[in-house]
XYZ file of C-alpha atoms in Angstrom:
596
model
C 110.696 90.019 136.582
C 110.606 86.840 134.487
C 113.701 84.655 134.121
C 112.656 83.302 130.718
C 110.562 84.501 127.808
C 108.960 82.095 125.347
C 108.547 84.006 122.084
C 105.969 82.339 119.826
C 105.737 83.597 116.240
C 102.341 85.187 115.707
C 102.811 86.095 112.052
C 100.356 84.885 109.433
C 102.602 82.039 108.243
C 103.116 80.483 111.680
C 99.539 81.228 112.751
C 98.285 79.258 109.754
C 100.458 76.360 110.981
C 98.886 76.434 114.442
C 101.161 78.722 116.476
C 98.182 80.054 118.469
C 97.487 76.566 119.802
C 101.182 76.108 120.556
C 101.217 79.351 122.558
C 98.164 78.172 124.506
C 99.841 74.821 125.122
C 102.920 76.587 126.516
C 100.767 78.746 128.796
C 98.872 75.710 130.087
C 101.997 73.594 130.617
C 103.868 76.437 132.313
C 100.909 76.963 134.627
C 100.685 73.225 135.358
C 104.378 73.087 136.258
C 104.101 76.141 138.514
C 106.328 78.336 136.352
C 103.810 81.065 135.518
C 105.558 83.546 137.855
C 108.952 82.813 136.283
C 108.272 82.269 132.580
C 106.257 84.482 130.256
C 104.778 83.491 126.879
C 104.710 86.249 124.250
C 103.098 86.175 120.831
C 105.443 88.179 118.661
C 105.991 88.976 114.978
C 107.738 87.174 112.148
C 111.277 85.858 112.737
C 111.892 85.616 108.999
C 112.479 81.890 108.538
C 108.903 81.189 107.484
C 109.796 77.805 105.977
C 110.502 76.496 109.508
C 107.261 77.529 111.203
C 105.781 77.301 113.704
C 108.774 78.925 115.422
C 109.415 79.341 119.145
C 112.449 81.184 120.535
C 113.304 80.988 124.232
C 115.306 83.765 125.886
C 117.728 84.538 127.459
C 119.453 81.636 125.675
C 118.010 82.514 122.268
C 117.215 78.848 121.553
C 115.452 78.643 118.185
C 112.889 75.830 118.002
C 111.500 75.124 114.540
C 108.482 73.225 113.224
C 107.183 72.929 116.768
C 104.163 70.693 117.369
C 101.746 70.762 120.290
C 103.063 67.416 121.480
C 106.573 68.927 121.739
C 105.538 71.580 124.251
C 105.609 69.455 127.414
C 109.108 68.190 126.616
C 110.434 71.705 125.951
C 108.946 73.027 129.198
C 110.147 70.104 131.297
C 113.619 69.829 129.806
C 114.480 73.399 128.862
C 112.527 75.603 131.254
C 112.613 73.307 134.293
C 115.975 71.545 133.927
C 117.875 74.043 131.785
C 118.605 71.551 129.001
C 117.570 72.718 125.507
C 115.948 69.975 123.455
C 118.551 69.907 120.676
C 116.601 67.573 118.384
C 113.868 70.212 118.095
C 116.228 73.156 117.534
C 116.904 74.597 114.082
C 119.692 72.298 112.878
C 122.040 75.157 111.905
C 122.063 76.409 115.502
C 123.437 73.117 116.829
C 127.092 72.276 116.247
C 128.961 69.462 118.018
C 126.248 69.326 120.625
C 126.584 73.040 121.378
C 123.877 75.621 120.694
C 125.175 78.648 118.793
C 123.662 82.072 118.199
C 121.030 82.480 115.517
C 123.098 85.382 114.167
C 125.827 82.877 113.265
C 123.585 80.928 110.874
C 123.790 81.419 107.124
C 120.266 82.820 106.998
C 120.891 85.655 109.454
C 124.646 86.284 109.163
C 124.465 88.775 106.288
C 121.205 90.395 107.268
C 120.881 93.874 108.757
C 117.483 94.359 110.342
C 116.324 97.990 110.359
C 112.731 97.929 109.138
C 112.321 94.500 110.780
C 114.277 95.431 113.930
C 111.406 94.733 116.361
C 109.739 91.835 114.523
C 110.169 88.722 116.621
C 111.529 90.841 119.474
C 108.513 92.553 121.068
C 104.844 91.927 121.689
C 103.237 94.032 118.915
C 100.105 94.518 121.011
C 101.966 96.075 123.941
C 102.940 99.729 123.456
C 105.172 99.646 126.539
C 107.430 97.066 124.901
C 107.763 99.292 121.836
C 108.569 102.265 124.077
C 111.201 100.158 125.876
C 113.006 99.800 122.537
C 113.175 103.592 121.962
C 109.637 103.716 120.614
C 108.220 107.228 120.100
C 111.580 108.747 121.091
C 112.020 109.907 117.489
C 108.608 111.595 117.534
C 109.477 113.297 120.798
C 112.776 114.466 119.319
C 111.271 116.043 116.199
C 108.464 117.754 118.128
C 110.733 119.254 120.778
C 114.120 119.682 119.104
C 113.643 119.967 115.320
C 111.803 122.223 112.916
C 109.706 120.627 110.139
C 112.297 121.698 107.572
C 115.080 120.074 109.602
C 113.129 116.816 109.639
C 112.751 116.907 105.867
C 116.447 117.723 105.419
C 117.394 114.785 107.642
C 115.353 112.393 105.458
C 116.842 113.960 102.316
C 120.393 113.565 103.659
C 119.751 109.924 104.570
C 119.115 109.048 100.922
C 115.988 107.046 101.812
C 114.029 106.144 98.686
C 110.479 104.793 98.585
C 110.379 101.071 99.262
C 107.066 100.606 97.453
C 108.451 100.196 93.946
C 109.442 103.379 92.158
C 112.267 104.361 94.491
C 111.404 108.084 94.564
C 113.402 110.030 97.210
C 111.239 110.154 100.326
C 112.527 113.493 101.578
C 111.894 115.106 98.205
C 108.282 113.891 98.228
C 107.841 115.395 101.688
C 109.447 118.671 100.579
C 107.038 118.999 97.648
C 104.076 118.759 100.052
C 105.500 120.997 102.787
C 104.445 124.409 101.484
C 101.718 126.488 103.141
C 101.896 124.684 106.492
C 98.974 125.602 108.707
C 97.096 127.247 105.860
C 95.930 124.234 103.844
C 94.448 120.912 104.978
C 96.915 118.091 104.296
C 97.003 114.310 104.633
C 99.550 111.592 105.283
C 98.771 108.154 103.841
C 100.345 104.731 104.182
C 100.153 102.162 101.397
C 99.747 98.762 103.056
C 97.850 97.241 100.132
C 100.760 94.999 99.031
C 99.164 93.211 96.096
C 102.218 91.579 94.472
C 101.983 87.769 94.354
C 104.425 86.321 96.861
C 105.047 89.607 98.701
C 104.436 89.847 102.451
C 106.967 92.397 103.741
C 104.513 95.131 104.714
C 102.108 92.666 106.268
C 104.877 91.318 108.497
C 105.906 94.784 109.689
C 102.306 95.644 110.591
C 101.930 92.302 112.363
C 105.215 92.559 114.250
C 105.851 96.279 114.773
C 102.784 98.450 114.011
C 103.856 101.325 116.266
C 106.888 102.045 114.068
C 104.533 102.948 111.215
C 102.284 105.056 113.442
C 105.277 106.966 114.835
C 106.728 107.554 111.364
C 103.425 108.826 109.973
C 103.179 111.301 112.854
C 106.720 112.493 112.052
C 105.764 112.884 108.383
C 102.645 114.815 109.357
C 104.706 117.214 111.476
C 107.145 117.688 108.599
C 104.525 118.698 106.021
C 101.899 120.248 108.294
C 99.187 117.565 108.227
C 96.843 116.569 111.038
C 95.119 113.475 109.615
C 96.444 110.188 108.320
C 95.065 107.032 106.720
C 96.523 103.541 106.537
C 95.127 101.737 103.493
C 95.420 98.007 104.187
C 93.779 95.090 102.451
C 91.039 93.303 104.369
C 92.722 89.957 103.613
C 95.282 90.842 106.336
C 93.121 90.300 109.450
C 96.048 89.882 111.879
C 97.753 93.029 110.581
C 94.515 95.016 110.727
C 93.781 93.870 114.270
C 97.255 94.679 115.596
C 97.345 98.019 113.828
C 94.007 98.991 115.356
C 95.189 97.899 118.808
C 98.330 99.996 118.333
C 96.348 103.063 117.218
C 94.036 102.745 120.233
C 97.014 102.417 122.578
C 98.802 105.400 121.024
C 95.686 107.520 121.541
C 95.409 106.328 125.140
C 99.037 107.305 125.795
C 98.586 110.721 124.168
C 100.798 109.860 121.204
C 97.962 110.375 118.741
C 95.265 112.995 118.903
C 95.450 116.527 120.291
C 98.489 118.346 121.685
C 100.995 115.490 121.374
C 103.886 115.866 123.884
C 102.291 119.192 124.939
C 103.672 120.818 121.801
C 100.387 121.887 120.233
C 100.842 119.325 117.437
C 97.683 117.419 116.487
C 97.601 114.212 114.467
C 95.280 111.222 114.272
C 95.066 108.059 112.223
C 92.341 105.948 110.681
C 92.423 102.547 108.951
C 90.790 102.170 105.550
C 90.236 98.615 104.334
C 90.851 97.709 100.700
C 88.992 94.955 98.870
C 92.097 93.423 97.301
C 92.298 95.325 94.009
C 95.905 95.316 92.812
C 95.434 98.655 91.050
C 94.837 100.309 94.423
C 98.542 99.960 95.090
C 98.921 102.861 92.639
C 98.879 106.064 94.658
C 96.059 107.948 92.918
C 93.842 104.835 92.744
C 94.475 104.242 96.444
C 93.392 107.773 97.299
C 90.324 107.462 95.104
C 89.402 104.315 97.029
C 89.892 106.030 100.414
C 87.491 108.726 99.217
C 84.835 106.016 98.821
C 84.949 105.706 95.062
C 85.941 102.875 92.750
C 89.726 102.498 92.819
C 90.854 103.949 89.496
C 93.986 106.013 88.784
C 93.904 109.688 87.915
C 96.049 111.460 85.322
C 99.209 113.079 86.680
C 100.045 115.955 86.977
C 98.781 117.275 89.287
C 100.709 114.997 91.617
C 99.350 114.049 95.056
C 101.818 116.375 96.797
C 99.864 119.201 95.178
C 96.390 117.698 94.794
C 95.877 114.319 96.398
C 93.361 112.917 98.861
C 90.107 114.924 98.776
C 91.913 117.354 96.472
C 94.392 118.363 99.201
C 98.212 118.035 99.350
C 99.032 114.459 100.348
C 102.085 112.274 100.812
C 101.919 108.513 100.415
C 104.656 106.087 101.445
C 104.518 102.362 101.958
C 104.916 100.473 105.243
C 108.593 99.601 104.861
C 109.517 103.191 103.998
C 107.858 104.445 107.172
C 109.456 101.693 109.292
C 112.888 103.205 108.553
C 111.995 106.771 109.575
C 112.234 106.577 113.414
C 115.688 104.977 113.233
C 116.922 107.637 110.804
C 115.760 110.391 113.166
C 117.351 108.766 116.230
C 120.615 107.533 114.699
C 121.097 110.216 112.093
C 121.113 110.530 108.324
C 124.793 109.587 108.089
C 124.162 106.293 109.880
C 121.516 105.278 107.356
C 123.503 106.583 104.378
C 126.523 104.518 105.475
C 124.632 101.375 104.413
C 123.914 100.434 100.825
C 125.271 101.822 97.570
C 125.948 105.301 96.228
C 122.422 105.871 94.930
C 120.491 103.301 96.980
C 121.008 103.809 100.696
C 120.010 101.629 103.620
C 118.555 98.147 103.609
C 115.788 96.380 101.706
C 113.364 93.708 102.868
C 112.684 90.861 100.440
C 110.033 88.160 100.582
C 112.058 85.206 99.388
C 109.957 82.484 97.806
C 109.703 79.938 95.025
C 112.272 77.170 94.460
C 114.450 78.051 97.432
C 115.329 76.210 100.636
C 114.813 79.052 103.124
C 111.495 80.671 102.263
C 110.848 83.794 104.283
C 111.675 87.424 104.975
C 115.209 88.762 104.639
C 116.554 92.284 105.141
C 119.922 93.053 103.598
C 121.957 96.170 102.821
C 121.386 97.558 99.339
C 124.110 96.258 97.054
C 123.979 92.678 98.350
C 124.313 90.408 95.327
C 121.598 88.121 94.091
C 124.002 85.201 94.604
C 124.403 86.036 98.307
C 120.647 86.193 98.790
C 119.913 82.960 96.932
C 122.871 80.727 97.767
C 123.917 81.906 101.218
C 120.862 83.418 102.905
C 118.309 81.381 100.953
C 120.236 78.127 101.241
C 120.239 77.441 97.497
C 117.911 75.510 95.219
C 116.402 72.297 96.682
C 116.771 68.793 95.243
C 120.040 69.513 93.463
C 118.347 71.589 90.770
C 120.071 74.464 88.975
C 119.148 78.117 89.492
C 117.537 79.492 86.347
C 116.076 82.926 87.101
C 114.727 85.231 89.788
C 111.691 87.451 89.441
C 111.833 90.772 91.284
C 109.139 93.415 91.432
C 106.202 91.058 90.981
C 103.940 91.621 87.933
C 105.662 94.971 87.402
C 109.175 93.556 87.441
C 111.281 91.293 85.323
C 113.196 88.034 85.339
C 116.919 88.023 86.088
C 118.783 85.107 84.461
C 121.429 82.937 86.143
C 124.133 84.693 84.122
C 123.454 87.866 86.150
C 123.418 86.232 89.579
C 126.340 88.402 90.725
C 124.375 91.612 90.160
C 124.349 93.860 93.264
C 120.703 94.492 94.092
C 119.738 98.154 94.111
C 117.247 100.373 92.282
C 119.426 101.388 89.362
C 121.086 98.017 88.732
C 117.730 96.266 88.520
C 116.317 98.826 86.077
C 119.455 98.500 83.945
C 118.919 94.759 83.505
C 115.213 95.068 82.714
C 113.691 94.476 86.128
C 112.803 96.671 89.114
C 112.905 96.603 92.894
C 109.151 96.712 93.334
C 107.934 96.279 96.872
C 110.382 93.439 97.455
C 109.013 90.137 96.226
C 111.799 87.826 95.062
C 110.632 84.609 93.413
C 113.346 82.029 92.657
C 112.978 79.630 89.717
C 114.883 76.449 88.909
C 115.618 74.542 85.701
C 112.125 73.033 85.612
C 110.527 76.467 85.046
C 109.217 77.501 81.634
C 109.963 81.188 81.181
C 107.207 81.656 78.596
C 104.753 80.232 81.094
C 106.114 82.549 83.826
C 105.592 85.582 81.592
C 102.069 84.363 80.925
C 101.374 83.857 84.635
C 102.223 87.446 85.560
C 100.438 88.851 82.531
C 97.286 86.889 83.406
C 97.446 88.546 86.819
C 97.662 92.075 85.408
C 94.882 91.387 82.890
C 92.627 90.328 85.760
C 93.644 93.289 87.927
C 93.413 96.034 85.297
C 90.777 98.575 86.309
C 89.834 98.994 82.638
C 89.945 102.788 82.654
C 92.453 103.182 79.801
C 92.421 101.292 76.495
C 96.167 100.472 76.258
C 95.979 98.513 79.497
C 92.437 97.150 79.227
C 92.746 95.917 75.643
C 96.492 95.837 75.041
C 97.320 93.428 77.858
C 94.594 91.035 76.660
C 95.990 91.055 73.110
C 99.463 90.471 74.554
C 98.186 87.518 76.568
C 96.505 86.079 73.465
C 99.862 86.089 71.666
C 101.523 84.275 74.573
C 98.717 81.707 74.684
C 99.159 81.185 70.971
C 102.831 80.356 71.531
C 102.280 77.988 74.475
C 99.523 76.247 72.479
C 102.016 75.472 69.736
C 100.434 77.822 67.199
C 102.895 80.714 67.384
C 104.982 82.117 64.562
C 108.239 84.074 64.530
C 106.273 87.130 63.445
C 104.419 86.942 66.769
C 107.624 87.821 68.623
C 107.870 91.102 66.727
C 104.176 91.773 67.418
C 104.722 91.104 71.130
C 107.591 93.584 71.352
C 105.735 96.251 69.404
C 102.569 95.872 71.464
C 104.520 95.800 74.741
C 106.244 99.073 73.913
C 102.891 100.668 73.049
C 101.322 99.551 76.353
C 104.291 100.864 78.348
C 104.213 104.233 76.609
C 100.482 104.909 76.637
C 98.926 103.377 79.751
C 97.544 105.774 82.334
C 99.165 104.368 85.477
C 102.002 102.191 86.693
C 100.002 98.979 86.425
C 99.713 99.218 82.649
C 103.063 100.903 82.144
C 104.902 98.010 83.793
C 102.622 95.105 82.807
C 104.795 94.077 79.803
C 108.005 93.913 81.898
C 107.898 90.160 82.635
C 107.276 89.470 78.941
C 110.031 91.777 77.695
C 112.602 90.529 80.232
C 111.967 86.866 79.405
C 112.189 87.685 75.704
C 115.457 89.487 76.351
C 117.150 86.700 78.288
C 115.260 83.557 77.272
C 114.373 84.187 73.616
C 115.642 80.709 72.769
C 112.749 79.219 74.806
C 110.227 81.240 72.828
C 111.850 80.045 69.591
C 111.797 76.447 70.835
C 108.058 76.742 71.476
C 107.449 78.269 68.052
C 109.772 76.412 65.691
C 110.051 73.004 67.336
C 106.651 72.947 69.095
C 108.436 71.922 72.263
C 108.501 73.248 75.827
C 112.062 72.586 77.123
C 110.901 72.590 80.745
C 107.992 70.249 80.032
C 105.410 72.659 81.448
C 103.185 73.764 78.541
C 100.640 70.966 78.204
C 99.751 71.552 74.568
C 103.368 70.874 73.618
C 103.868 67.806 75.770
C 103.889 64.190 74.737
C 104.166 61.241 77.098
C 105.956 58.039 76.141
C 106.770 54.714 77.755
C 110.222 53.160 77.405
C 109.491 49.468 76.724
C 112.916 48.449 78.047
C 112.104 49.893 81.463
C 108.388 49.060 81.701
C 107.719 46.005 83.934
C 104.044 45.732 83.068
C 102.930 46.281 86.646
C 99.751 48.089 85.389
C 100.001 50.693 88.162
C 100.166 53.530 85.637
C 97.140 52.210 83.735
C 95.127 51.960 86.931
C 96.151 55.526 87.866
C 95.385 57.192 84.513
C 92.102 59.143 84.840
C 91.537 59.149 81.057
C 92.160 55.461 80.332
C 94.944 56.409 77.929
C 97.364 53.643 78.999
C 96.898 50.051 77.869
C 98.856 46.820 78.045
C 98.725 43.402 79.652
C 100.331 42.344 82.908
C 104.131 41.846 82.701
C 104.232 43.266 79.177
C 105.287 46.795 78.126
C 102.440 49.302 78.106
C 101.633 52.068 75.610
C 99.991 55.518 75.716
C 97.193 56.668 73.416
C 98.237 60.279 72.733
C 94.703 61.216 71.682
C 93.270 60.199 75.039
C 96.148 61.438 77.218
C 95.242 64.503 79.288
C 98.894 65.079 80.282
C 98.170 65.248 83.987
C 101.416 63.564 85.005
C 99.759 61.051 87.336
C 101.364 58.130 85.528
C 104.878 59.559 85.942
C 104.361 60.012 89.672
C 103.192 56.405 90.085
C 105.740 54.651 87.880
C 108.368 53.056 90.120
C 110.795 52.231 87.345
C 111.194 55.570 85.554
C 109.702 54.114 82.376
C 107.439 57.096 81.591
C 108.803 60.446 80.440
C 107.503 63.635 78.939
C 109.021 65.848 76.321
């Protein structure tokens, strides 16, 4: 029995900041100080506050150390673990008040969160099945195999109101019901979408890194419900930590008899295999994903028939994403009513968001459905840095839309987001401040979908390129008011005629920015001006002679030799030579250079 546990974040974010070396340093220092029989170091999953990594939490106190460096380790071990005195200067500042250390749950970031899908992330060692079992792991699987019929399992998921967390929000229980016919007579498959291609999204990756057994257990439950005996987890190869931990978990589950033949001596057989994706965004679409698993180029298929009828290898198949599965064991153990008690009337439970962009607290948050955008941004996220104003939030990635500041009090759920021109998506939430050009944002997401289009259907392959050309025309200062009408007409055509969800949703960022920020488009077109000062073709740099001290620092910095002037005399910019890189503004100490 250990008296203290040193939990070191082993998620991708903290690992990239050197948390592996910090864990090794703790192990070495603890061994040096003779504490290795009293203190245990555990590499765990993501704690959520990614902006503060590398993170170390020491239990039983729950002391939350942030931005830990290797040179801090000896002090933490000597002061905290040997003498019982937490090193307050290294603790997350919000956990220290009047010299006292308070609970992490009392901080603004965690206070309004409700961790269901993320319940074990940062709590257990994801590579130790016994720790998962200690937190009720595989109890839900045991319950369904020994106490429930397949139809009762499906009814429980239906009653919970769980909807797919991968984007569309389709009722999970209904999907399972569609695939449940002819159990034992037809080969069936259960698939997990862990492709997660949205820019800025890392929810599924974090669950696989911090709690892979929850997904394995849920897929086995789904297989029992529909009558399948084989499952596949489709995960992108760019997630090496997630892939490794998932494979370790699968191997352990087989060893413990929780995968394979005759699970819990019930006669139920189910096994899992990992399939690696090459990073194609289109493979997040269910039929393209299945085509890729089959060994073919990832391209979508026409629907109907839907995968529940004819999916992987032409057999009935259900596909849910990682976060959807992570909720299943808790619903089985705690009941449908427990899950349905959270959230809104039509959107039950919680939702995980990857909070990023111009926000203080970058990271993972899990909140009940119906939490307002204001609560997420201002309270949990800590607001916009540097005193800037909130301008918009992008939800749903390239398939979603931009929500303006005027709608910051919108409760976040599936239907509310669709009503305002956005969508839940997998859970990426990118925050933008006043320095963001909304035309440029629309162009950024459209460039992504143009690159990621599989090219199978003409509306997506050609239409998105024509749409991007119109946006480029506007940001280059060559747009006309007629182009706005062309954009809307073309966007509607692409949405109506594309084969799969990638093309059908590709115009969303453009249409939502046109809906809420049309004045910025007009400013670009009529006045040849980018209000945010982002679009280079519309920028002009000028020097205020009353502020310029003639220090020549800007002239020496300019890579194009566009600035001239003698020492101690006001300088000037040759607009024909200026490459608008902004280097001169960064170097000017007197605020004499501006762009507009």
